[in-house]
XYZ file of C-alpha atoms in Angstrom:
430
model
C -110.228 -126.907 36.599
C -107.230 -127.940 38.409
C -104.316 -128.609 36.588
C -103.838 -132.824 37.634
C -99.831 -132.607 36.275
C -98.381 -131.386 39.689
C -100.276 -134.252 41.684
C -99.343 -136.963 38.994
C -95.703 -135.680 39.392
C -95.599 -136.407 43.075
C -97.032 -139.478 42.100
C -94.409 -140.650 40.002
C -93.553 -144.527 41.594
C -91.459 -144.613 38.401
C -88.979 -141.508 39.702
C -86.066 -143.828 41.170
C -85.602 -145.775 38.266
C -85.880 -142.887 35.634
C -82.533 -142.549 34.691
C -82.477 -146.072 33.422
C -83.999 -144.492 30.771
C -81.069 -142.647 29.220
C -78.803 -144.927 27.076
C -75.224 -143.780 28.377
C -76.379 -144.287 32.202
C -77.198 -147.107 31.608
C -74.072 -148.121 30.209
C -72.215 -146.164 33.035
C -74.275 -147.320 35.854
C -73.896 -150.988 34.843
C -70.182 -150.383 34.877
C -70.274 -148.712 38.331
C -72.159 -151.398 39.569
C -69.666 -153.984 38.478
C -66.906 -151.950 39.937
C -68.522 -151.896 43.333
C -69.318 -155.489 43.278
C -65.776 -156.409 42.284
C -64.661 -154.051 45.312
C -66.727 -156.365 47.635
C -64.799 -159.246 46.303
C -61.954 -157.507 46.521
C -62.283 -157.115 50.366
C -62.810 -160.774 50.553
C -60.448 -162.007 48.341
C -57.444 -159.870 49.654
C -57.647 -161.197 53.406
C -57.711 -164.688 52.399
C -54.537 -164.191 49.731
C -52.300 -161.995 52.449
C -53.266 -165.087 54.765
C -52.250 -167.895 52.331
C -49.159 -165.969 50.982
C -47.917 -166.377 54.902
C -49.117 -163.532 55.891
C -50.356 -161.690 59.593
C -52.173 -158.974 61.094
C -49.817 -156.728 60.608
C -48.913 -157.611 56.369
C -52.916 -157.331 56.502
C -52.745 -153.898 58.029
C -50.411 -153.350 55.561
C -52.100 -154.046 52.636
C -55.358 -152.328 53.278
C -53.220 -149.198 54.991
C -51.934 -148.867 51.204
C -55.078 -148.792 50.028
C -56.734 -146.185 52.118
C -53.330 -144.239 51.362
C -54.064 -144.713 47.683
C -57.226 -143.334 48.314
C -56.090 -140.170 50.182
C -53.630 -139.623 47.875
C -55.348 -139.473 44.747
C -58.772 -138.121 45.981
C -57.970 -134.324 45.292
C -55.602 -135.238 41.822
C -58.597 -137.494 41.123
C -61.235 -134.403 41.421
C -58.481 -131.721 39.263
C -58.580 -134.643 36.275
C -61.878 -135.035 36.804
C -62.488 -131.226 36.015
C -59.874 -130.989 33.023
C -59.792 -134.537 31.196
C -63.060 -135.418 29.471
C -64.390 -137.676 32.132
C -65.625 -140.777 30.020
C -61.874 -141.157 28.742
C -60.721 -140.703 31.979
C -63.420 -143.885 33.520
C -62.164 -145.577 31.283
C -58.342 -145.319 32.059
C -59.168 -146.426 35.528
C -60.776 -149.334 34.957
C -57.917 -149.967 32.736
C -55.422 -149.894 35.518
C -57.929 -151.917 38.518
C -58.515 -154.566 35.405
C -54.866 -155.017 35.251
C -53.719 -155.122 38.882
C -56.061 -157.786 39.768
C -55.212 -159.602 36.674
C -51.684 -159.821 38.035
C -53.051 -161.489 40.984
C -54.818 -163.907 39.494
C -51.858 -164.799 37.097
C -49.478 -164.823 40.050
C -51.839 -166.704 41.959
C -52.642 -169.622 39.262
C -48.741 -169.786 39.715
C -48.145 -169.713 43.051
C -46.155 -166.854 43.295
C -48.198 -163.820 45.032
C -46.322 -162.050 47.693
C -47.155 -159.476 50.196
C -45.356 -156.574 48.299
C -47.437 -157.366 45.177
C -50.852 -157.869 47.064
C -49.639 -154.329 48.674
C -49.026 -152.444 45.463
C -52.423 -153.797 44.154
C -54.230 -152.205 47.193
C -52.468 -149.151 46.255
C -53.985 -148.789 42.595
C -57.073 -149.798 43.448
C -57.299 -146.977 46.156
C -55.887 -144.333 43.567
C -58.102 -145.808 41.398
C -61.190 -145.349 43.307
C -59.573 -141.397 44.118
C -60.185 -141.202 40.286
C -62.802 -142.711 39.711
C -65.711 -141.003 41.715
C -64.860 -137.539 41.484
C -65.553 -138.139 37.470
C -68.333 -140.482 37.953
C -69.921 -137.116 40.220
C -68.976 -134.761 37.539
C -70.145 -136.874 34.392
C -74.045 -137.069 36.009
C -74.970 -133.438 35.028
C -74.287 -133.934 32.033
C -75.422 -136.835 30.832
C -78.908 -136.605 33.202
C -81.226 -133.262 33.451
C -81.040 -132.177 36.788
C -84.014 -133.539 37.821
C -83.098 -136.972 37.642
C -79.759 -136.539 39.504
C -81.470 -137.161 43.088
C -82.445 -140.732 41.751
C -79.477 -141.418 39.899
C -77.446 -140.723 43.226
C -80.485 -143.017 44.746
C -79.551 -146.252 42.740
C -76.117 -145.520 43.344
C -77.003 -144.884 46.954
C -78.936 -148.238 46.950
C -76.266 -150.966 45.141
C -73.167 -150.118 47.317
C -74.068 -151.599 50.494
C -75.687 -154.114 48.535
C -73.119 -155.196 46.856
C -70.003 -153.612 48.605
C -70.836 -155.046 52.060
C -73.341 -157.976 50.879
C -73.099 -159.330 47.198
C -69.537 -158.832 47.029
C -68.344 -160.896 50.020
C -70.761 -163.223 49.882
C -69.539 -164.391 46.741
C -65.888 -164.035 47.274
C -66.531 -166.240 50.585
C -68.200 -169.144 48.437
C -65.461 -168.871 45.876
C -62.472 -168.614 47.647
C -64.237 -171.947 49.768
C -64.743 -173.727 46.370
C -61.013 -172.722 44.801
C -57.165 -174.155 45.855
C -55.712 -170.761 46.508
C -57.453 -167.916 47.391
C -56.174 -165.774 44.581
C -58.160 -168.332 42.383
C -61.188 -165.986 43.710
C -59.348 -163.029 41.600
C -60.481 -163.878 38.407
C -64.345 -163.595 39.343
C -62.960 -159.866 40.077
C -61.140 -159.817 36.721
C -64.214 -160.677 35.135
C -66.302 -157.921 36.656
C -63.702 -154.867 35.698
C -63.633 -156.485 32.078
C -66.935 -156.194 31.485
C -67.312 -152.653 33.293
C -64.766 -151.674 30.995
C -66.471 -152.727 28.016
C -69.767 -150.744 29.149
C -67.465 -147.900 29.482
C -66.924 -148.308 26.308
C -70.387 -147.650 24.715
C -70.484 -144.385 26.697
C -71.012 -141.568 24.533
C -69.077 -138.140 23.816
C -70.917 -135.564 26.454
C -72.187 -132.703 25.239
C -70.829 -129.708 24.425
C -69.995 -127.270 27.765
C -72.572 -124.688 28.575
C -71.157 -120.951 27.081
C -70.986 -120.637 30.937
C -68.280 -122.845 31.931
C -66.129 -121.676 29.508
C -62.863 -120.682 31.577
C -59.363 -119.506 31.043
C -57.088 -121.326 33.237
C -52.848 -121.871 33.168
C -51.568 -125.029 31.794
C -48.577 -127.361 34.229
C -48.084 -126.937 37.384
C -49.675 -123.315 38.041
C -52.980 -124.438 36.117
C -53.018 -127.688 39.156
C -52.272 -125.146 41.880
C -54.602 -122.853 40.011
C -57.876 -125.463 40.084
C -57.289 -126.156 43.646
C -56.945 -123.136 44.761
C -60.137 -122.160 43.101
C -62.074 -125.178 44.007
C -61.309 -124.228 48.299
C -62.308 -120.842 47.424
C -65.352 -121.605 46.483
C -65.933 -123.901 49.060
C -64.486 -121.441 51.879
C -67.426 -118.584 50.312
C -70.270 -121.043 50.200
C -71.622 -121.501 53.661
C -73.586 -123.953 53.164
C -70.713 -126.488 51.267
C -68.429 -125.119 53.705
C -69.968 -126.241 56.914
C -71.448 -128.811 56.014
C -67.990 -130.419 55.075
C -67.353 -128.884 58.740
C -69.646 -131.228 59.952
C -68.774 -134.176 58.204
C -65.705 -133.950 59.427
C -66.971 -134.047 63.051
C -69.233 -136.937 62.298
C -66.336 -139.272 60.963
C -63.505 -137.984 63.974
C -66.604 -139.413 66.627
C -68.728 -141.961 64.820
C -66.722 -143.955 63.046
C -64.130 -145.284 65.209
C -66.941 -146.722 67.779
C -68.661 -148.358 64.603
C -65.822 -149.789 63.005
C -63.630 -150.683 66.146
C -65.726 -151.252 69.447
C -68.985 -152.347 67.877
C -67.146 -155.596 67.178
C -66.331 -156.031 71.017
C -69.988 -154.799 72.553
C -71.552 -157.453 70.310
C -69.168 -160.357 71.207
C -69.247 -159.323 75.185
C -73.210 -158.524 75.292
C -74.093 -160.576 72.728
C -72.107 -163.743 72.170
C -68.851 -164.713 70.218
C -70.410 -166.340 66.966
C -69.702 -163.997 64.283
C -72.535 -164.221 62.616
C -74.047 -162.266 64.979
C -72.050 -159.019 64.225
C -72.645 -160.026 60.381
C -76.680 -160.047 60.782
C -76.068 -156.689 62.713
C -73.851 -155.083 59.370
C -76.454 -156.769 56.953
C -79.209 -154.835 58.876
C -77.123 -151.457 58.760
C -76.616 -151.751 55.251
C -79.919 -153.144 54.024
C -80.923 -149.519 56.446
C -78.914 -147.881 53.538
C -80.301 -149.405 50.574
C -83.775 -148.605 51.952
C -83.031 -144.734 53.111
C -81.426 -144.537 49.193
C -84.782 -145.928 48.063
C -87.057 -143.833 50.056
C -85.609 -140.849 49.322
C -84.791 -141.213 45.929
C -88.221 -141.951 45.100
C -89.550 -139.050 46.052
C -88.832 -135.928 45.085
C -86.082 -132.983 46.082
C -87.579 -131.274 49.033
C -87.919 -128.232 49.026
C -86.522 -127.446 52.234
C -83.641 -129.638 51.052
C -80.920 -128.394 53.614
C -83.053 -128.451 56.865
C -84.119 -132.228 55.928
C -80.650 -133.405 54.771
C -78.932 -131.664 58.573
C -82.130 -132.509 60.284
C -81.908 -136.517 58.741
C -78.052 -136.952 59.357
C -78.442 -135.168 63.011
C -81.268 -137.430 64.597
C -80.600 -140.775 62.823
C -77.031 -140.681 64.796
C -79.288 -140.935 68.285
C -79.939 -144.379 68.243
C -76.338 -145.215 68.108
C -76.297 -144.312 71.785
C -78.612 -146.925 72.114
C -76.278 -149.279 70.651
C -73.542 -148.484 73.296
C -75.982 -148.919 75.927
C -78.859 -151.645 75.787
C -78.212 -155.989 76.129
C -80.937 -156.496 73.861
C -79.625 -158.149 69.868
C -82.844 -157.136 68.426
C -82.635 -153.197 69.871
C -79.429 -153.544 68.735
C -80.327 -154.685 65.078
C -83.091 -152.001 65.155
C -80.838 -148.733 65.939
C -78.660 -149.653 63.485
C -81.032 -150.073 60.587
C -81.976 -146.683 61.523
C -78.503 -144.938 61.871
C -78.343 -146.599 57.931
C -81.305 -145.828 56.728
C -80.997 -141.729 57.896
C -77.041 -141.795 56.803
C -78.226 -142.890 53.345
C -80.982 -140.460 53.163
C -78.794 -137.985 53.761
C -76.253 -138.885 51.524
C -78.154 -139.092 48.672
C -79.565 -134.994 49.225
C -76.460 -134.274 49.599
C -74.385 -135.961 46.614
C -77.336 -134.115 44.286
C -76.732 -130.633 46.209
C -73.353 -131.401 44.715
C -74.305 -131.954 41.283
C -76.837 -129.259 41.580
C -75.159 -126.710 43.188
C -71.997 -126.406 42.205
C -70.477 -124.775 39.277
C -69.958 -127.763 36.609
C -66.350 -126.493 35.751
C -65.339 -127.417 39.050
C -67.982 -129.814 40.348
C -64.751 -132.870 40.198
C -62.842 -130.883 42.402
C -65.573 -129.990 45.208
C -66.460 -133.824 44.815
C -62.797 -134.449 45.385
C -62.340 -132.460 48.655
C -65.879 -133.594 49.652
C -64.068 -137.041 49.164
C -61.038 -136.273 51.032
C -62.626 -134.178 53.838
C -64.823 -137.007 54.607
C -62.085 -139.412 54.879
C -59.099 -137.694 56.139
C -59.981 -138.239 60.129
C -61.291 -141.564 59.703
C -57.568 -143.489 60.595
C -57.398 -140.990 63.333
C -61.372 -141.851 64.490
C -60.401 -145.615 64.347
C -56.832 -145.189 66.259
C -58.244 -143.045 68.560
C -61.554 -145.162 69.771
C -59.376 -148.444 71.259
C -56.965 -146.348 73.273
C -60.588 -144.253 74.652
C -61.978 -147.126 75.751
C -59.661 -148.262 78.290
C -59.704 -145.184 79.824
C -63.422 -144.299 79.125
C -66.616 -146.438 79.460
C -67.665 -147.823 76.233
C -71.517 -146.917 77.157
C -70.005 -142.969 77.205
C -68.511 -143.531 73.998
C -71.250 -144.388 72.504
C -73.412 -141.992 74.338
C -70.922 -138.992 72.765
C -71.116 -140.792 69.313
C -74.471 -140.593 68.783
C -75.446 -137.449 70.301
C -72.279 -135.134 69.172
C -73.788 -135.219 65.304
C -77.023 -133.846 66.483
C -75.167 -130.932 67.719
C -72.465 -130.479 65.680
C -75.907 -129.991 62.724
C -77.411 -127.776 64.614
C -74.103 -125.218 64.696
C -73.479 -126.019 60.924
C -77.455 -125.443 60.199
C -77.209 -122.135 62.055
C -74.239 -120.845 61.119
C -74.714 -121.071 57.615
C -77.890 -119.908 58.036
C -79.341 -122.735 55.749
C -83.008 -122.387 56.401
C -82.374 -118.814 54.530
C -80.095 -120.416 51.875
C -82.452 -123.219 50.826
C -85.215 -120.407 50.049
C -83.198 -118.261 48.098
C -81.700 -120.832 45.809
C -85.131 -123.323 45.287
C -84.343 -126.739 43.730
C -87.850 -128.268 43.815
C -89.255 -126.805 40.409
C-alpha cells in the first residue's frame, strides 16, 4: 500500500502559518510586526512634522537621506553583531534605541519644540537601527524554527511588510496626524507600537546551545571585526550561487528601481490623470501583489528546483514593467504591477530561506548583512540617475530596458553559476 504521508504533506493548507506554533516566534514575530507597522507610521508621520517644523523639500530630503545613510552605515556592523552578540539581547537593544528616539519626538512635539536637526538625527537611528535589526532577526530564525518551517516564516514576514509598511502604517498615520494639533502628536501611536514590541522581545527565550559545528576560534577588537568580514566575502566570493545572485541583485536595483520610484509618479499623472489617488490604488495593487506572491509561495513547499524557480520568478515577473512604460490603459497598468509584486515577493521569500538554509549559521548575520547592503547600495544612484535619463531618453525606453534587463541579467547569473547543477547537488526539499 502506498504510503498516504508524502501526499498529506503537500497537502498541508496549514504550512504558512506553522511557525505560529512555536512560542518564541510568536513572541518575535509579533514584535517584528509592530516594528514594521510603526515604520509605516513613521514614513507618514515624519513628512508631516519636517513640514510643520517649517520645513521644505530639501530639510525633507534631508531627513530621509539620514536615514537611508543610517541604514548603509550600519547594515554590515549590524550583520558582524548579529554573528557575535547573542541575537535576542541584541533585538532587544534596538528597539531600545527606535523606542527612545521617537519618544523624543513626541515629547518635543507635545511642546512645541521639534526642529529639523532633531527630526534628522531620529531618521538616523532608526536607519542604524533597522541595519541592526534584520541581520539578527535573519540569523535568530534557524534557530529558533527547524528548517523546514523557515520558507513560511520568511512567508509571513514576506506577507505583513507591504501590508503594513506601505498600507496599515500610513493609513493610520494619515488619519491621526488629520485628527491631532501637530503632527508629532501622531508619534506617540509609534511610541506605543516599539513599547509593546519591546515587551514581546522580552518573553523571547535563551536560543539553544550552538551546534559542535559552529564552534569557531576567532580574534577579539578590531582584527576579530576585520576578521568576520573578511570571512563572511570569502565565502560569498566561493559560493557561486550567493555570489551571483547578489550580482544580479545588484543589476536589478541600478535599472528597476529608479523608474519605479521616480518616473512611475510622472507616467501616471501625464497618462493617467493628476489625482493622487490614482498612483496610491496603483502602489496598493503592487503591494497587495507582494503579500499574495509571500502567500503563495510560502504555502507551499521548497521546490526542489529551488534556484531555477527563484531566477526564473524574479527574471519574467520584471517583463510586465515594460508594459507599464508603454500602454494608456489604468487597469493594464494596475495589472503589470500586481504581477511585478507578486513574482518579486515570490522570489524573495526562496531566497531569504536559501539564506537561512544555506549558509553556515556562524556567519549567516554577516551574509544577511552584505545581502542587505548589496541590495541597497545602488539604489540612490538608480533613483539619481533615472530623472536626468529621461530628458535625454524616452520614458517608454526606460521602461522597456527596466523590465527586460532582469530577465537577462538571470539568465547570465543562472548560467554562470551553473545553478541548475548546484540545486541538485545540495537538495533542500526532504
Amino acid at each position: 500500500m502506498t504510503d498516504p504521508a508524502p501526499a498529506a504533506k503537500g497537502r498541508d493548507h496549514w504550512r504558512f502559518v506553522r511557525p505560529l506554533a512555536h512560542r518564541d516566534f510568536r513572541m518575535l514575530f509579533g514584535a517584528v510586526v509592530l516594528a514594521i507597522f510603526g515604520a509605516g507610521m513613521w514614513a507618514v508621520v515624519m513628512v508631516y512634522t519636517v513640514i510643520d517644523a517649517g520645513g521644505g523639500p530639501v530639510d525633507l530630503s534631508l531627513v530621509a537621506a539620514a536615514n537611508a545613510v543610517g541604514l548603509l552605515v550600519c547594515a554590515i556592523p549590524g550583520g558582524i553583531a548579529a554573528d557575535r552578540v547573542p541575537r535576542r539581547i541584541l533585538l532587544r537593544v534596538v528597539q531600545l534605541f527606535d523606542l527612545l528616539a521617537i519618544t523624543s519626538v513626541a515629547i518635543a512635539g507635545t511642546l512645541g519644540v521639534v526642529t529639523i536637526p532633531h527630526l534628522t538625527i531620529v531618521a538616523f537611528v532608526l536607519g542604524a537601527g533597522a541595519g541592526f535589526f534584520f541581520p539578527a532577526y535573519s540569523a535568530i530564525l534557524p534557530r529558533i524554527l527547524p528548517p523546514a518551517q523557515l520558507l513560511a516564516a520568511n512567508g509571513l514576514e514576506g506577507a505583513i511588510r507591504p501590508a503594513l509598511q506601505q498600507a496599515a502604517g500610513p493609513a493610520a498615520a494619515g488619519v491621526v496626524v488629520a485628527a491631532v494639533l501637530a503632527p508629532a502628536h501622531a508619534a506617540w501611536g509609534i511610541v506605543a507600537a516599539h513599547a509593546i514590541a519591546l515587551v514581546l522581545l522580552l518573553f523571547v527565550r535563551p536560543e539553544p546551545p550552538a551546534d559542535p559545528g559552529e564552534a569557531r576560534e576567532a580574534p577579539e577588537g578590531v582584527r576579530g571585526v576585520l576578521h568576520d568580514l573578511r570571512e563572511a566575502v570569502v565565502f560569498t566570493v566561493r559560493t557561486p550561487w550567493l555570489l551571483w545572485t547578489l550580482l544580479f541583485a545588484t543589476g536589478w536595483v541600478l535599472v528597476f528601481i529608479g523608474p519605479e520610484e521616480v518616473l512611475l509618479p510622472f507616467v501616471t499623472r501625464d497618462r493617467i490623470g493628476e489625482d493622487p489617488r490614482l498612483f496610491g490604488f496603483l502602489l496598493a495593487i503592487y503591494g497587495i501583489g507582494g503579500v499574495l506572491g509571500s502567500i503563495v509561495v510560502s504555502s507551499l513547499r521548497l521546490p526542489r528546483r529551488y534556484l531555477t524557480v527563484m531566477m526564473g520568478v524574479w527574471g519574467v515577473s520584471t517583463l510586465p514593467f515594460a508594459v507599464v512604460g508603454i500602454t494608456h490603459q489604468y487597469w493594464l497598468m494596475a495589472l503589470c504591477l500586481f504581477l511585478v509584486g507578486f513574482g518579486f515577493s515570490y522570489g524573495n521569500v526562496i531566497w531569504g530561506t536559501l539564506l537561512q538554509r544555506r549558509v553556515p549559521r556562524h556567519m549567516l548575520g554577516r551574509v544577511s548583512s552584505l545581502d542587505f547592503f548589496v541590495s541597497l547600495a545602488l539604489m540612490p544612484l538608480s533613483m539619481a540617475l533615472a530623472g536626468p535619463l529621461a530628458e535625454v531618453v524616452p520614458v517608454e525606453t526606460i521602461f522597456i530596458a527596466a523590465g527586460v534587463i532582469p530577465l537577462f541579467l538571470g539568465t547570465i547569473a543562472y548560467l554562470v553559476a551553473r545553478m541548475a547543477r548546484d540545486e541538485i547537488a545540495h537538495p533542500l526539499d526532504s
